[in-house]
């Protein structure tokens, strides 16, 4: 039986990956915080199948203790600060968690367990203001906020340890991916939750920033499969994981409200104060390398994903009434 260690196991990606690996017969060890229980609802249905260990990406000794106890075959570093506005408020903490966190793991692997396969969650935000469209693994990085700077650092460290020490380390350059487990601070979940509230008479309007902002949005359960596939290859490498399609915030609104028989234009207001300090250019990924080498495909269509999220939120809110 293989053992996997997942940081960020209670998050959207971590919880879906944990479920995926359990189905593959893995022993799954997850890193949880002693002080924060964010996302525990994401794993509650299968928590009894997991081994949860208290630790912190800021505390190398806690990571060493867990890795020494379980000697995982694979480590998936999905933990971190993932919300761009938070990175502007706390840039030092963002880089300590997102850049030095993976470096602590890489050092432990290099010094003690060089056979462990390591996956680093890199973000398409590393391309920032992209120099080319669509972006590939060879597109120059151009970060535009503290979050993307931290992810660039982790990305390059992952490559460095692969080249310099011959470790099996991979970066997944994942484009935006959403699901029923997406945090409410992210625009897609904010839209689906508020649409559900409006339908149920709990809210009257939805206030958003730039409706024309576009993203390459995929479905998280599809994307965690790509993470696993990267660590099953004979050779470690980095891969773009994306749908290759762009949709606007307005498109999300149209589908989300439309599922509920509502016209979003009657309920959505734009507040220019919500426009981001560095409004990202449209990022759209070319995942042809992942398709060719990993045999990976994005299976879930945009409209289907938003529909799943809206219906989930209606069910969730109805159960709370």
PDB file of C-alpha atoms in Angstrom:
ATOM      1  CA  UNK A   1       0.000   0.000   0.000  1.00  0.00           C
ATOM      2  CA  UNK A   2       1.313   3.437  -0.969  1.00  0.00           C
ATOM      3  CA  UNK A   3       1.297   6.287   1.524  1.00  0.00           C
ATOM      4  CA  UNK A   4       0.639   9.903   0.556  1.00  0.00           C
ATOM      5  CA  UNK A   5       1.141  12.988   2.714  1.00  0.00           C
ATOM      6  CA  UNK A   6      -1.057  15.969   1.802  1.00  0.00           C
ATOM      7  CA  UNK A   7      -0.598  19.478   3.157  1.00  0.00           C
ATOM      8  CA  UNK A   8      -3.774  21.546   2.909  1.00  0.00           C
ATOM      9  CA  UNK A   9      -5.902  18.402   3.148  1.00  0.00           C
ATOM     10  CA  UNK A  10      -8.976  20.285   4.387  1.00  0.00           C
ATOM     11  CA  UNK A  11      -8.922  22.681   1.432  1.00  0.00           C
ATOM     12  CA  UNK A  12     -10.767  22.254  -1.842  1.00  0.00           C
ATOM     13  CA  UNK A  13      -7.954  20.448  -3.679  1.00  0.00           C
ATOM     14  CA  UNK A  14      -6.618  18.584  -0.666  1.00  0.00           C
ATOM     15  CA  UNK A  15      -9.984  17.071   0.204  1.00  0.00           C
ATOM     16  CA  UNK A  16     -10.716  15.972  -3.373  1.00  0.00           C
ATOM     17  CA  UNK A  17      -7.198  14.543  -3.723  1.00  0.00           C
ATOM     18  CA  UNK A  18      -7.585  12.657  -0.434  1.00  0.00           C
ATOM     19  CA  UNK A  19     -10.819  11.061  -1.674  1.00  0.00           C
ATOM     20  CA  UNK A  20      -9.193  10.217  -4.997  1.00  0.00           C
ATOM     21  CA  UNK A  21      -6.179   8.558  -3.343  1.00  0.00           C
ATOM     22  CA  UNK A  22      -8.333   6.611  -0.877  1.00  0.00           C
ATOM     23  CA  UNK A  23     -10.171   5.138  -3.856  1.00  0.00           C
ATOM     24  CA  UNK A  24      -6.771   4.143  -5.278  1.00  0.00           C
ATOM     25  CA  UNK A  25      -6.004   2.236  -2.066  1.00  0.00           C
ATOM     26  CA  UNK A  26      -3.557   4.702  -0.543  1.00  0.00           C
ATOM     27  CA  UNK A  27      -2.968   5.350   3.124  1.00  0.00           C
ATOM     28  CA  UNK A  28      -3.595   9.114   3.283  1.00  0.00           C
ATOM     29  CA  UNK A  29      -1.902  11.296   5.883  1.00  0.00           C
ATOM     30  CA  UNK A  30      -3.037  14.906   6.140  1.00  0.00           C
ATOM     31  CA  UNK A  31      -1.499  17.988   7.706  1.00  0.00           C
ATOM     32  CA  UNK A  32      -3.907  19.933   9.930  1.00  0.00           C
ATOM     33  CA  UNK A  33      -3.407  23.035  12.027  1.00  0.00           C
ATOM     34  CA  UNK A  34      -3.714  23.123  15.782  1.00  0.00           C
ATOM     35  CA  UNK A  35      -5.159  26.631  15.683  1.00  0.00           C
ATOM     36  CA  UNK A  36      -7.298  26.670  12.508  1.00  0.00           C
ATOM     37  CA  UNK A  37     -10.063  24.266  11.493  1.00  0.00           C
ATOM     38  CA  UNK A  38     -10.819  25.899   8.134  1.00  0.00           C
ATOM     39  CA  UNK A  39     -12.414  23.458   5.705  1.00  0.00           C
ATOM     40  CA  UNK A  40     -13.025  20.597   8.126  1.00  0.00           C
ATOM     41  CA  UNK A  41     -16.478  20.169   6.581  1.00  0.00           C
ATOM     42  CA  UNK A  42     -14.707  19.141   3.350  1.00  0.00           C
ATOM     43  CA  UNK A  43     -13.347  15.921   4.876  1.00  0.00           C
ATOM     44  CA  UNK A  44     -15.956  15.081   7.525  1.00  0.00           C
ATOM     45  CA  UNK A  45     -17.611  12.334   5.419  1.00  0.00           C
ATOM     46  CA  UNK A  46     -14.383  10.345   5.105  1.00  0.00           C
ATOM     47  CA  UNK A  47     -12.266  11.686   7.964  1.00  0.00           C
ATOM     48  CA  UNK A  48     -12.353   8.270   9.676  1.00  0.00           C
ATOM     49  CA  UNK A  49     -10.322   6.873   6.756  1.00  0.00           C
ATOM     50  CA  UNK A  50      -7.566   9.486   7.091  1.00  0.00           C
ATOM     51  CA  UNK A  51      -4.572   9.864   9.382  1.00  0.00           C
ATOM     52  CA  UNK A  52      -4.524  13.515  10.467  1.00  0.00           C
ATOM     53  CA  UNK A  53      -1.349  14.970  11.926  1.00  0.00           C
ATOM     54  CA  UNK A  54      -0.968  18.376  13.560  1.00  0.00           C
ATOM     55  CA  UNK A  55       1.787  20.513  12.076  1.00  0.00           C
ATOM     56  CA  UNK A  56       2.561  23.672  10.160  1.00  0.00           C
ATOM     57  CA  UNK A  57       4.368  24.604   6.956  1.00  0.00           C
ATOM     58  CA  UNK A  58       6.105  27.284   9.045  1.00  0.00           C
ATOM     59  CA  UNK A  59       7.486  24.664  11.460  1.00  0.00           C
ATOM     60  CA  UNK A  60      10.081  22.401   9.869  1.00  0.00           C
ATOM     61  CA  UNK A  61      10.401  20.163  12.930  1.00  0.00           C
ATOM     62  CA  UNK A  62       6.686  19.318  12.817  1.00  0.00           C
ATOM     63  CA  UNK A  63       7.023  18.348   9.150  1.00  0.00           C
ATOM     64  CA  UNK A  64      10.099  16.217   9.867  1.00  0.00           C
ATOM     65  CA  UNK A  65       8.262  14.404  12.650  1.00  0.00           C
ATOM     66  CA  UNK A  66       5.290  13.528  10.410  1.00  0.00           C
ATOM     67  CA  UNK A  67       7.413  12.437   7.441  1.00  0.00           C
ATOM     68  CA  UNK A  68       9.674  10.358   9.702  1.00  0.00           C
ATOM     69  CA  UNK A  69       6.664   8.614  11.291  1.00  0.00           C
ATOM     70  CA  UNK A  70       4.865   7.725   8.051  1.00  0.00           C
ATOM     71  CA  UNK A  71       7.639   7.663   5.398  1.00  0.00           C
ATOM     72  CA  UNK A  72       5.281   8.596   2.555  1.00  0.00           C
ATOM     73  CA  UNK A  73       5.892   7.533  -1.034  1.00  0.00           C
ATOM     74  CA  UNK A  74       4.379  10.797  -2.284  1.00  0.00           C
ATOM     75  CA  UNK A  75       4.021  14.311  -0.843  1.00  0.00           C
ATOM     76  CA  UNK A  76       1.470  16.743  -2.264  1.00  0.00           C
ATOM     77  CA  UNK A  77       2.078  20.307  -1.092  1.00  0.00           C
ATOM     78  CA  UNK A  78      -1.335  21.938  -1.472  1.00  0.00           C
ATOM     79  CA  UNK A  79      -1.272  24.017   1.699  1.00  0.00           C
ATOM     80  CA  UNK A  80      -0.835  27.755   1.575  1.00  0.00           C
ATOM     81  CA  UNK A  81      -2.339  31.215   1.379  1.00  0.00           C
ATOM     82  CA  UNK A  82      -4.384  31.117  -1.820  1.00  0.00           C
ATOM     83  CA  UNK A  83      -6.388  34.355  -1.873  1.00  0.00           C
ATOM     84  CA  UNK A  84      -4.620  37.171  -3.765  1.00  0.00           C
ATOM     85  CA  UNK A  85      -6.063  40.087  -1.683  1.00  0.00           C
ATOM     86  CA  UNK A  86      -4.772  38.409   1.501  1.00  0.00           C
ATOM     87  CA  UNK A  87      -1.279  38.359  -0.018  1.00  0.00           C
ATOM     88  CA  UNK A  88      -1.358  42.164  -0.313  1.00  0.00           C
ATOM     89  CA  UNK A  89      -2.358  42.434   3.362  1.00  0.00           C
ATOM     90  CA  UNK A  90       0.217  39.870   4.559  1.00  0.00           C
ATOM     91  CA  UNK A  91       3.051  39.629   2.007  1.00  0.00           C
ATOM     92  CA  UNK A  92       5.679  38.354   4.477  1.00  0.00           C
ATOM     93  CA  UNK A  93       3.450  35.578   5.798  1.00  0.00           C
ATOM     94  CA  UNK A  94       2.362  34.694   2.258  1.00  0.00           C
ATOM     95  CA  UNK A  95       5.968  34.137   1.171  1.00  0.00           C
ATOM     96  CA  UNK A  96       6.895  32.319   4.372  1.00  0.00           C
ATOM     97  CA  UNK A  97       4.044  29.829   3.862  1.00  0.00           C
ATOM     98  CA  UNK A  98       3.932  29.597   0.055  1.00  0.00           C
ATOM     99  CA  UNK A  99       7.664  29.784  -0.778  1.00  0.00           C
ATOM    100  CA  UNK A 100       9.584  28.714   2.333  1.00  0.00           C
ATOM    101  CA  UNK A 101       6.971  26.071   3.234  1.00  0.00           C
ATOM    102  CA  UNK A 102       7.760  23.929   0.192  1.00  0.00           C
ATOM    103  CA  UNK A 103      11.478  24.647   0.662  1.00  0.00           C
ATOM    104  CA  UNK A 104      11.272  23.117   4.151  1.00  0.00           C
ATOM    105  CA  UNK A 105       9.674  20.009   2.647  1.00  0.00           C
ATOM    106  CA  UNK A 106      12.244  19.836  -0.159  1.00  0.00           C
ATOM    107  CA  UNK A 107      15.112  20.059   2.343  1.00  0.00           C
ATOM    108  CA  UNK A 108      13.648  17.221   4.415  1.00  0.00           C
ATOM    109  CA  UNK A 109      13.278  15.068   1.288  1.00  0.00           C
ATOM    110  CA  UNK A 110      16.799  15.873   0.061  1.00  0.00           C
ATOM    111  CA  UNK A 111      18.490  15.245   3.394  1.00  0.00           C
ATOM    112  CA  UNK A 112      16.581  12.161   4.551  1.00  0.00           C
ATOM    113  CA  UNK A 113      14.172  10.629   2.028  1.00  0.00           C
ATOM    114  CA  UNK A 114      15.387  11.215  -1.551  1.00  0.00           C
ATOM    115  CA  UNK A 115      13.055   8.536  -2.958  1.00  0.00           C
ATOM    116  CA  UNK A 116       9.900  10.486  -2.027  1.00  0.00           C
ATOM    117  CA  UNK A 117       8.038  11.943  -5.005  1.00  0.00           C
ATOM    118  CA  UNK A 118       7.014  15.574  -4.478  1.00  0.00           C
ATOM    119  CA  UNK A 119       4.199  17.598  -6.039  1.00  0.00           C
ATOM    120  CA  UNK A 120       4.138  21.396  -5.736  1.00  0.00           C
ATOM    121  CA  UNK A 121       0.917  23.305  -6.339  1.00  0.00           C
ATOM    122  CA  UNK A 122       2.028  26.112  -8.620  1.00  0.00           C
ATOM    123  CA  UNK A 123      -0.493  28.603  -9.968  1.00  0.00           C
ATOM    124  CA  UNK A 124      -1.144  30.057 -13.404  1.00  0.00           C
ATOM    125  CA  UNK A 125      -0.889  33.426 -11.624  1.00  0.00           C
ATOM    126  CA  UNK A 126       2.893  33.083 -12.023  1.00  0.00           C
ATOM    127  CA  UNK A 127       2.369  34.318 -15.598  1.00  0.00           C
ATOM    128  CA  UNK A 128       0.687  37.457 -14.221  1.00  0.00           C
ATOM    129  CA  UNK A 129       0.606  39.820 -17.165  1.00  0.00           C
ATOM    130  CA  UNK A 130       1.345  37.114 -19.753  1.00  0.00           C
ATOM    131  CA  UNK A 131       3.748  37.638 -22.623  1.00  0.00           C
ATOM    132  CA  UNK A 132       1.888  35.164 -24.823  1.00  0.00           C
ATOM    133  CA  UNK A 133      -1.559  33.614 -25.219  1.00  0.00           C
ATOM    134  CA  UNK A 134      -2.189  30.792 -24.504  1.00  0.00           C
ATOM    135  CA  UNK A 135       0.495  30.044 -21.920  1.00  0.00           C
ATOM    136  CA  UNK A 136       2.587  26.878 -21.871  1.00  0.00           C
ATOM    137  CA  UNK A 137       5.228  25.459 -19.544  1.00  0.00           C
ATOM    138  CA  UNK A 138       7.787  27.611 -21.422  1.00  0.00           C
ATOM    139  CA  UNK A 139       5.972  30.945 -21.081  1.00  0.00           C
ATOM    140  CA  UNK A 140       8.116  33.472 -19.123  1.00  0.00           C
ATOM    141  CA  UNK A 141       6.837  34.188 -15.619  1.00  0.00           C
ATOM    142  CA  UNK A 142       5.710  37.739 -14.863  1.00  0.00           C
ATOM    143  CA  UNK A 143       4.147  37.914 -11.366  1.00  0.00           C
ATOM    144  CA  UNK A 144       1.978  40.918 -10.465  1.00  0.00           C
ATOM    145  CA  UNK A 145       1.165  40.439  -6.754  1.00  0.00           C
ATOM    146  CA  UNK A 146       2.774  38.948  -3.605  1.00  0.00           C
ATOM    147  CA  UNK A 147       0.825  35.696  -4.038  1.00  0.00           C
ATOM    148  CA  UNK A 148       2.167  35.045  -7.533  1.00  0.00           C
ATOM    149  CA  UNK A 149       5.700  36.054  -6.476  1.00  0.00           C
ATOM    150  CA  UNK A 150       5.548  33.408  -3.714  1.00  0.00           C
ATOM    151  CA  UNK A 151       4.355  30.804  -6.219  1.00  0.00           C
ATOM    152  CA  UNK A 152       7.147  31.681  -8.672  1.00  0.00           C
ATOM    153  CA  UNK A 153       9.679  31.114  -5.901  1.00  0.00           C
ATOM    154  CA  UNK A 154       8.192  27.712  -4.986  1.00  0.00           C
ATOM    155  CA  UNK A 155       8.046  26.768  -8.674  1.00  0.00           C
ATOM    156  CA  UNK A 156      11.727  27.558  -9.267  1.00  0.00           C
ATOM    157  CA  UNK A 157      12.799  25.845  -6.037  1.00  0.00           C
ATOM    158  CA  UNK A 158      10.972  22.701  -7.143  1.00  0.00           C
ATOM    159  CA  UNK A 159      12.821  22.788 -10.466  1.00  0.00           C
ATOM    160  CA  UNK A 160      16.158  23.521  -8.775  1.00  0.00           C
ATOM    161  CA  UNK A 161      15.943  20.556  -6.403  1.00  0.00           C
ATOM    162  CA  UNK A 162      15.038  18.308  -9.345  1.00  0.00           C
ATOM    163  CA  UNK A 163      18.022  19.473 -11.406  1.00  0.00           C
ATOM    164  CA  UNK A 164      20.584  19.861  -8.650  1.00  0.00           C
ATOM    165  CA  UNK A 165      19.817  16.804  -6.509  1.00  0.00           C
ATOM    166  CA  UNK A 166      18.015  14.459  -8.907  1.00  0.00           C
ATOM    167  CA  UNK A 167      14.837  14.415  -6.816  1.00  0.00           C
ATOM    168  CA  UNK A 168      11.449  13.503  -8.284  1.00  0.00           C
ATOM    169  CA  UNK A 169       9.808  16.922  -7.932  1.00  0.00           C
ATOM    170  CA  UNK A 170       6.952  18.226 -10.096  1.00  0.00           C
ATOM    171  CA  UNK A 171       5.099  21.511 -10.369  1.00  0.00           C
ATOM    172  CA  UNK A 172       1.506  21.556 -11.527  1.00  0.00           C
ATOM    173  CA  UNK A 173       0.764  24.959 -13.078  1.00  0.00           C
ATOM    174  CA  UNK A 174      -2.954  24.855 -12.400  1.00  0.00           C
ATOM    175  CA  UNK A 175      -5.358  27.402 -13.786  1.00  0.00           C
ATOM    176  CA  UNK A 176      -8.406  28.479 -11.769  1.00  0.00           C
ATOM    177  CA  UNK A 177     -10.422  25.468 -10.695  1.00  0.00           C
ATOM    178  CA  UNK A 178     -13.669  25.637  -8.795  1.00  0.00           C
ATOM    179  CA  UNK A 179     -16.118  23.292  -7.084  1.00  0.00           C
ATOM    180  CA  UNK A 180     -18.745  22.954  -4.388  1.00  0.00           C
ATOM    181  CA  UNK A 181     -15.857  23.134  -1.887  1.00  0.00           C
ATOM    182  CA  UNK A 182     -14.466  26.451  -3.122  1.00  0.00           C
ATOM    183  CA  UNK A 183     -14.098  29.064  -0.382  1.00  0.00           C
ATOM    184  CA  UNK A 184     -16.812  31.760  -0.263  1.00  0.00           C
ATOM    185  CA  UNK A 185     -14.205  34.510  -0.707  1.00  0.00           C
ATOM    186  CA  UNK A 186     -13.614  33.392  -4.314  1.00  0.00           C
ATOM    187  CA  UNK A 187     -15.792  35.029  -6.948  1.00  0.00           C
ATOM    188  CA  UNK A 188     -17.361  31.854  -8.392  1.00  0.00           C
ATOM    189  CA  UNK A 189     -18.557  30.610  -4.997  1.00  0.00           C
ATOM    190  CA  UNK A 190     -19.610  34.122  -3.979  1.00  0.00           C
ATOM    191  CA  UNK A 191     -21.829  34.174  -7.082  1.00  0.00           C
ATOM    192  CA  UNK A 192     -23.335  30.689  -6.656  1.00  0.00           C
ATOM    193  CA  UNK A 193     -23.972  31.176  -2.923  1.00  0.00           C
ATOM    194  CA  UNK A 194     -25.584  34.589  -3.376  1.00  0.00           C
ATOM    195  CA  UNK A 195     -27.683  33.418  -6.331  1.00  0.00           C
ATOM    196  CA  UNK A 196     -28.986  30.600  -4.124  1.00  0.00           C
ATOM    197  CA  UNK A 197     -29.691  33.067  -1.293  1.00  0.00           C
ATOM    198  CA  UNK A 198     -31.595  35.376  -3.652  1.00  0.00           C
ATOM    199  CA  UNK A 199     -33.658  32.458  -4.948  1.00  0.00           C
ATOM    200  CA  UNK A 200     -34.518  31.484  -1.366  1.00  0.00           C
ATOM    201  CA  UNK A 201     -35.359  35.063  -0.388  1.00  0.00           C
ATOM    202  CA  UNK A 202     -32.339  35.428   1.915  1.00  0.00           C
ATOM    203  CA  UNK A 203     -30.624  38.182  -0.110  1.00  0.00           C
ATOM    204  CA  UNK A 204     -31.778  40.847  -2.564  1.00  0.00           C
ATOM    205  CA  UNK A 205     -28.669  41.670  -4.566  1.00  0.00           C
ATOM    206  CA  UNK A 206     -25.117  40.630  -5.416  1.00  0.00           C
ATOM    207  CA  UNK A 207     -22.317  43.227  -5.521  1.00  0.00           C
ATOM    208  CA  UNK A 208     -19.321  42.370  -7.718  1.00  0.00           C
ATOM    209  CA  UNK A 209     -16.259  44.000  -9.252  1.00  0.00           C
ATOM    210  CA  UNK A 210     -15.286  43.703 -12.905  1.00  0.00           C
ATOM    211  CA  UNK A 211     -17.870  41.555 -14.738  1.00  0.00           C
ATOM    212  CA  UNK A 212     -15.677  41.498 -17.853  1.00  0.00           C
ATOM    213  CA  UNK A 213     -12.720  39.859 -16.068  1.00  0.00           C
ATOM    214  CA  UNK A 214     -12.060  36.487 -17.692  1.00  0.00           C
ATOM    215  CA  UNK A 215     -10.534  33.267 -16.403  1.00  0.00           C
ATOM    216  CA  UNK A 216      -9.756  29.749 -17.576  1.00  0.00           C
ATOM    217  CA  UNK A 217     -12.016  27.926 -15.100  1.00  0.00           C
ATOM    218  CA  UNK A 218     -11.929  24.139 -14.623  1.00  0.00           C
ATOM    219  CA  UNK A 219     -13.406  21.659 -12.140  1.00  0.00           C
ATOM    220  CA  UNK A 220     -11.241  20.782  -9.118  1.00  0.00           C
ATOM    221  CA  UNK A 221     -11.963  16.997  -9.022  1.00  0.00           C
ATOM    222  CA  UNK A 222     -10.663  16.775 -12.609  1.00  0.00           C
ATOM    223  CA  UNK A 223      -7.514  18.686 -11.697  1.00  0.00           C
ATOM    224  CA  UNK A 224      -6.464  16.565  -8.700  1.00  0.00           C
ATOM    225  CA  UNK A 225      -6.255  13.566 -11.025  1.00  0.00           C
ATOM    226  CA  UNK A 226      -3.605  15.463 -13.001  1.00  0.00           C
ATOM    227  CA  UNK A 227      -1.573  15.946  -9.805  1.00  0.00           C
ATOM    228  CA  UNK A 228      -1.561  12.222  -9.166  1.00  0.00           C
ATOM    229  CA  UNK A 229      -0.715  11.396 -12.784  1.00  0.00           C
ATOM    230  CA  UNK A 230       2.381  13.629 -12.612  1.00  0.00           C
ATOM    231  CA  UNK A 231       3.835  11.520  -9.805  1.00  0.00           C
ATOM    232  CA  UNK A 232       3.156   8.251 -11.660  1.00  0.00           C
ATOM    233  CA  UNK A 233       5.491   9.077 -14.564  1.00  0.00           C
ATOM    234  CA  UNK A 234       9.002   7.692 -15.028  1.00  0.00           C
ATOM    235  CA  UNK A 235      10.426  11.197 -15.284  1.00  0.00           C
ATOM    236  CA  UNK A 236       9.557  14.223 -13.161  1.00  0.00           C
ATOM    237  CA  UNK A 237       8.426  17.323 -15.034  1.00  0.00           C
ATOM    238  CA  UNK A 238       6.157  20.367 -14.831  1.00  0.00           C
ATOM    239  CA  UNK A 239       2.739  20.621 -16.482  1.00  0.00           C
ATOM    240  CA  UNK A 240       0.124  23.231 -17.284  1.00  0.00           C
ATOM    241  CA  UNK A 241      -3.345  22.021 -16.246  1.00  0.00           C
ATOM    242  CA  UNK A 242      -6.139  24.046 -17.851  1.00  0.00           C
ATOM    243  CA  UNK A 243      -9.275  23.893 -20.015  1.00  0.00           C
ATOM    244  CA  UNK A 244      -8.008  26.268 -22.708  1.00  0.00           C
ATOM    245  CA  UNK A 245     -11.333  28.162 -22.583  1.00  0.00           C
ATOM    246  CA  UNK A 246     -12.034  31.658 -21.266  1.00  0.00           C
ATOM    247  CA  UNK A 247     -15.225  32.700 -19.470  1.00  0.00           C
ATOM    248  CA  UNK A 248     -16.088  36.035 -17.880  1.00  0.00           C
ATOM    249  CA  UNK A 249     -17.486  36.766 -14.423  1.00  0.00           C
ATOM    250  CA  UNK A 250     -20.679  37.751 -16.257  1.00  0.00           C
ATOM    251  CA  UNK A 251     -20.761  34.245 -17.789  1.00  0.00           C
ATOM    252  CA  UNK A 252     -20.627  32.739 -14.294  1.00  0.00           C
ATOM    253  CA  UNK A 253     -23.526  34.990 -13.245  1.00  0.00           C
ATOM    254  CA  UNK A 254     -25.555  34.133 -16.340  1.00  0.00           C
ATOM    255  CA  UNK A 255     -25.249  30.370 -15.776  1.00  0.00           C
ATOM    256  CA  UNK A 256     -25.646  30.507 -11.971  1.00  0.00           C
ATOM    257  CA  UNK A 257     -28.771  32.654 -11.973  1.00  0.00           C
ATOM    258  CA  UNK A 258     -30.105  30.949 -15.117  1.00  0.00           C
ATOM    259  CA  UNK A 259     -30.064  27.540 -13.391  1.00  0.00           C
ATOM    260  CA  UNK A 260     -32.462  29.057 -10.844  1.00  0.00           C
ATOM    261  CA  UNK A 261     -34.695  30.676 -13.476  1.00  0.00           C
ATOM    262  CA  UNK A 262     -33.418  34.194 -12.703  1.00  0.00           C
ATOM    263  CA  UNK A 263     -31.972  36.999 -14.847  1.00  0.00           C
ATOM    264  CA  UNK A 264     -28.691  38.022 -13.227  1.00  0.00           C
ATOM    265  CA  UNK A 265     -28.918  41.574 -14.616  1.00  0.00           C
ATOM    266  CA  UNK A 266     -31.803  42.269 -12.240  1.00  0.00           C
ATOM    267  CA  UNK A 267     -29.775  41.371  -9.159  1.00  0.00           C
ATOM    268  CA  UNK A 268     -26.090  42.106  -9.842  1.00  0.00           C
ATOM    269  CA  UNK A 269     -24.540  45.504  -9.072  1.00  0.00           C
ATOM    270  CA  UNK A 270     -20.998  46.570  -9.981  1.00  0.00           C
ATOM    271  CA  UNK A 271     -18.808  48.349  -7.415  1.00  0.00           C
ATOM    272  CA  UNK A 272     -15.561  49.708  -8.863  1.00  0.00           C
ATOM    273  CA  UNK A 273     -13.982  49.593  -5.390  1.00  0.00           C
ATOM    274  CA  UNK A 274     -13.958  45.795  -5.779  1.00  0.00           C
ATOM    275  CA  UNK A 275     -11.742  45.928  -8.873  1.00  0.00           C
ATOM    276  CA  UNK A 276      -8.353  44.398  -8.005  1.00  0.00           C
ATOM    277  CA  UNK A 277      -5.278  46.614  -7.533  1.00  0.00           C
ATOM    278  CA  UNK A 278      -3.592  44.734 -10.356  1.00  0.00           C
ATOM    279  CA  UNK A 279      -6.476  43.416 -12.420  1.00  0.00           C
ATOM    280  CA  UNK A 280      -5.018  40.318 -14.018  1.00  0.00           C
ATOM    281  CA  UNK A 281      -4.903  39.963 -17.761  1.00  0.00           C
ATOM    282  CA  UNK A 282      -6.800  36.986 -19.122  1.00  0.00           C
ATOM    283  CA  UNK A 283      -4.872  33.813 -18.377  1.00  0.00           C
ATOM    284  CA  UNK A 284      -5.662  30.846 -20.590  1.00  0.00           C
ATOM    285  CA  UNK A 285      -3.618  27.662 -20.543  1.00  0.00           C
ATOM    286  CA  UNK A 286      -2.420  25.225 -23.190  1.00  0.00           C
ATOM    287  CA  UNK A 287      -2.573  21.796 -21.522  1.00  0.00           C
ATOM    288  CA  UNK A 288      -1.472  19.840 -24.594  1.00  0.00           C
ATOM    289  CA  UNK A 289       1.652  18.530 -22.814  1.00  0.00           C
ATOM    290  CA  UNK A 290      -0.468  17.129 -19.953  1.00  0.00           C
ATOM    291  CA  UNK A 291      -2.851  15.635 -22.488  1.00  0.00           C
ATOM    292  CA  UNK A 292      -0.042  14.018 -24.470  1.00  0.00           C
ATOM    293  CA  UNK A 293       2.261  12.806 -21.667  1.00  0.00           C
ATOM    294  CA  UNK A 294      -0.190  12.201 -18.809  1.00  0.00           C
ATOM    295  CA  UNK A 295      -3.237  11.282 -20.876  1.00  0.00           C
ATOM    296  CA  UNK A 296      -5.166  13.871 -18.879  1.00  0.00           C
ATOM    297  CA  UNK A 297      -8.327  15.643 -20.029  1.00  0.00           C
ATOM    298  CA  UNK A 298     -10.568  18.264 -18.441  1.00  0.00           C
ATOM    299  CA  UNK A 299     -13.836  16.327 -18.356  1.00  0.00           C
ATOM    300  CA  UNK A 300     -16.336  18.732 -16.768  1.00  0.00           C
ATOM    301  CA  UNK A 301     -17.738  21.599 -18.842  1.00  0.00           C
ATOM    302  CA  UNK A 302     -17.932  25.129 -17.432  1.00  0.00           C
ATOM    303  CA  UNK A 303     -21.751  25.246 -17.421  1.00  0.00           C
ATOM    304  CA  UNK A 304     -21.991  21.840 -15.746  1.00  0.00           C
ATOM    305  CA  UNK A 305     -19.542  22.921 -13.023  1.00  0.00           C
ATOM    306  CA  UNK A 306     -21.420  26.147 -12.196  1.00  0.00           C
ATOM    307  CA  UNK A 307     -24.729  24.233 -12.160  1.00  0.00           C
ATOM    308  CA  UNK A 308     -23.288  21.708  -9.667  1.00  0.00           C
ATOM    309  CA  UNK A 309     -22.110  24.550  -7.423  1.00  0.00           C
ATOM    310  CA  UNK A 310     -25.446  26.403  -7.482  1.00  0.00           C
ATOM    311  CA  UNK A 311     -27.535  23.311  -6.751  1.00  0.00           C
ATOM    312  CA  UNK A 312     -25.144  22.371  -3.940  1.00  0.00           C
ATOM    313  CA  UNK A 313     -25.536  25.839  -2.399  1.00  0.00           C
ATOM    314  CA  UNK A 314     -29.334  25.696  -2.650  1.00  0.00           C
ATOM    315  CA  UNK A 315     -29.296  22.317  -0.890  1.00  0.00           C
ATOM    316  CA  UNK A 316     -26.871  23.579   1.769  1.00  0.00           C
ATOM    317  CA  UNK A 317     -28.879  26.706   2.524  1.00  0.00           C
ATOM    318  CA  UNK A 318     -32.187  24.827   2.510  1.00  0.00           C
ATOM    319  CA  UNK A 319     -30.837  22.336   5.055  1.00  0.00           C
ATOM    320  CA  UNK A 320     -29.856  25.207   7.392  1.00  0.00           C
ATOM    321  CA  UNK A 321     -33.340  26.764   7.415  1.00  0.00           C
TER     322      UNK A 321
END
